[in-house]
PDB file of C-alpha atoms in Angstrom:
ATOM      1  CA  PHE N 231       0.034  -0.167  -0.035  1.00 82.00           C
ATOM      2  CA  ILE N 232       1.131   3.529  -0.825  1.00 77.00           C
ATOM      3  CA  TRP N 233       0.905   5.857   1.828  1.00 88.00           C
ATOM      4  CA  ASP N 234       2.052   9.421   0.008  1.00 90.00           C
ATOM      5  CA  LEU N 235       1.126   8.921  -3.290  1.00 90.00           C
ATOM      6  CA  LEU N 236       2.655  12.549  -4.376  1.00 92.00           C
ATOM      7  CA  GLU N 237       5.982  11.044  -2.958  1.00 94.00           C
ATOM      8  CA  HIS N 238       5.738   7.926  -4.339  1.00 95.00           C
ATOM      9  CA  GLU N 239       5.233   9.725  -7.687  1.00 96.00           C
ATOM     10  CA  TRP N 240       7.882  12.154  -7.111  1.00 97.00           C
ATOM     11  CA  ASN N 241      10.238   9.216  -6.452  1.00 97.00           C
ATOM     12  CA  GLU N 242       9.217   7.237  -9.969  1.00 97.00           C
ATOM     13  CA  HIS N 243       9.744  10.781 -11.890  1.00 98.00           C
ATOM     14  CA  PHE N 244      13.515  10.682  -9.863  1.00 98.00           C
ATOM     15  CA  ASP N 245      14.075   7.271 -10.826  1.00 98.00           C
ATOM     16  CA  GLN N 246      12.974   8.179 -14.551  1.00 98.00           C
ATOM     17  CA  LEU N 247      15.630  11.156 -14.520  1.00 98.00           C
ATOM     18  CA  CYS N 248      18.628   8.903 -13.130  1.00 98.00           C
ATOM     19  CA  ALA N 249      17.946   6.525 -15.932  1.00 98.00           C
ATOM     20  CA  PHE N 250      17.938   9.284 -18.302  1.00 98.00           C
ATOM     21  CA  LYS N 251      21.027  10.887 -17.026  1.00 97.00           C
ATOM     22  CA  ALA N 252      22.864   7.209 -17.234  1.00 97.00           C
ATOM     23  CA  HIS N 253      21.652   7.032 -20.985  1.00 97.00           C
ATOM     24  CA  HIS N 254      22.286  10.278 -21.897  1.00 97.00           C
ATOM     25  CA  GLY N 255      24.879  11.835 -19.324  1.00 96.00           C
ATOM     26  CA  HIS N 256      22.954  14.718 -18.155  1.00 95.00           C
ATOM     27  CA  CYS N 257      19.473  16.099 -16.560  1.00 96.00           C
ATOM     28  CA  ASN N 258      18.773  18.403 -18.829  1.00 94.00           C
ATOM     29  CA  VAL N 259      15.265  16.621 -20.352  1.00 96.00           C
ATOM     30  CA  SER N 260      13.563  18.101 -23.469  1.00 94.00           C
ATOM     31  CA  THR N 261       9.900  19.007 -23.009  1.00 94.00           C
ATOM     32  CA  LEU N 262       9.705  19.123 -26.937  1.00 94.00           C
ATOM     33  CA  ASP N 263      10.892  15.250 -27.607  1.00 94.00           C
ATOM     34  CA  ALA N 264       7.419  13.198 -27.494  1.00 95.00           C
ATOM     35  CA  HIS N 265       9.473  10.250 -25.598  1.00 94.00           C
ATOM     36  CA  THR N 266      10.445  12.618 -22.878  1.00 96.00           C
ATOM     37  CA  LYS N 267       7.890  15.107 -22.586  1.00 97.00           C
ATOM     38  CA  SER N 268       6.848  14.008 -19.265  1.00 97.00           C
ATOM     39  CA  LEU N 269       9.840  13.637 -17.812  1.00 98.00           C
ATOM     40  CA  GLY N 270      10.777  17.017 -19.059  1.00 97.00           C
ATOM     41  CA  LYS N 271       7.698  18.815 -17.994  1.00 97.00           C
ATOM     42  CA  TRP N 272       8.394  17.216 -14.130  1.00 98.00           C
ATOM     43  CA  VAL N 273      12.056  18.666 -14.459  1.00 98.00           C
ATOM     44  CA  SER N 274      10.828  21.813 -15.520  1.00 96.00           C
ATOM     45  CA  GLN N 275       8.455  21.911 -12.607  1.00 97.00           C
ATOM     46  CA  GLN N 276      10.934  20.929  -9.859  1.00 98.00           C
ATOM     47  CA  ARG N 277      12.833  23.916 -11.471  1.00 97.00           C
ATOM     48  CA  GLY N 278       9.796  26.097 -10.837  1.00 96.00           C
ATOM     49  CA  PHE N 279       9.282  24.746  -7.524  1.00 97.00           C
ATOM     50  CA  TYR N 280      13.117  25.465  -6.339  1.00 97.00           C
ATOM     51  CA  LYS N 281      12.853  29.294  -7.732  1.00 96.00           C
ATOM     52  CA  ARG N 282       9.656  29.972  -5.478  1.00 97.00           C
ATOM     53  CA  ASN N 283      11.365  28.022  -2.646  1.00 97.00           C
ATOM     54  CA  THR N 284       8.646  25.257  -2.377  1.00 97.00           C
ATOM     55  CA  LEU N 285      10.873  22.198  -2.980  1.00 97.00           C
ATOM     56  CA  SER N 286      11.729  20.161  -0.100  1.00 97.00           C
ATOM     57  CA  SER N 287      15.276  19.992   1.283  1.00 97.00           C
ATOM     58  CA  ASN N 288      15.255  16.193   0.714  1.00 97.00           C
ATOM     59  CA  HIS N 289      14.248  16.409  -3.039  1.00 98.00           C
ATOM     60  CA  ILE N 290      16.859  19.283  -3.651  1.00 98.00           C
ATOM     61  CA  GLN N 291      19.628  17.072  -2.143  1.00 98.00           C
ATOM     62  CA  GLN N 292      18.461  14.042  -4.267  1.00 98.00           C
ATOM     63  CA  LEU N 293      18.413  16.421  -7.390  1.00 98.00           C
ATOM     64  CA  ASN N 294      21.438  17.643  -6.578  1.00 97.00           C
ATOM     65  CA  SER N 295      23.194  14.371  -5.908  1.00 98.00           C
ATOM     66  CA  VAL N 296      22.816  13.724  -9.751  1.00 97.00           C
ATOM     67  CA  GLY N 297      24.066  16.919 -10.967  1.00 96.00           C
ATOM     68  CA  PHE N 298      20.396  18.565 -11.455  1.00 97.00           C
ATOM     69  CA  ILE N 299      21.284  22.029 -13.099  1.00 94.00           C
ATOM     70  CA  TRP N 300      18.747  24.572 -11.174  1.00 96.00           C
ATOM     71  CA  ASP N 301      19.173  27.602 -13.747  1.00 92.00           C
ATOM     72  CA  LEU N 302      19.796  26.722 -17.696  1.00 84.00           C
ATOM     73  CA  LEU N 303      20.753  30.162 -18.526  1.00 82.00           C
ATOM     74  CA  GLU N 304      23.182  30.549 -15.810  1.00 84.00           C
ATOM     75  CA  GLN N 305      24.753  26.858 -16.790  1.00 82.00           C
ATOM     76  CA  ALA N 306      24.951  28.365 -20.288  1.00 79.00           C
ATOM     77  CA  LYS N 307      26.463  31.601 -19.736  1.00 84.00           C
ATOM     78  CA  ARG N 308      29.196  29.511 -17.243  1.00 82.00           C
ATOM     79  CA  VAL N 309      30.054  27.166 -20.268  1.00 79.00           C
ATOM     80  CA  ILE N 310      30.268  30.106 -22.696  1.00 87.00           C
ATOM     81  CA  GLN N 311      32.456  32.040 -20.415  1.00 83.00           C
ATOM     82  CA  GLU N 312      34.647  29.309 -19.757  1.00 80.00           C
ATOM     83  CA  GLU N 313      35.081  28.248 -23.349  1.00 82.00           C
ATOM     84  CA  TYR N 314      35.824  32.091 -23.786  1.00 79.00           C
ATOM     85  CA  LEU N 315      38.771  31.999 -21.406  1.00 78.00           C
ATOM     86  CA  GLU N 316      40.179  28.992 -23.223  1.00 79.00           C
ATOM     87  CA  LEU N 317      40.636  30.920 -26.203  1.00 74.00           C
TER      88      LEU N 317
END
């Protein structure tokens, strides 16, 4: 019996994210790909919850443990800056 359905569903999505990362090497799941649309929406929701400070510290820890990127724009800026410095 599942006592906490929301936590169970969160854990199922997290497991899917871990499998995605194992296959693709990152946690940036597209919402445009039909195969990953549902997981991509969940990933996007987690970022939104985090920005609104409504994501539990346990969930934040779990996502951090797999290298979850909270702000894609900031990450892109860092990558561009690192590549520029290597020139």
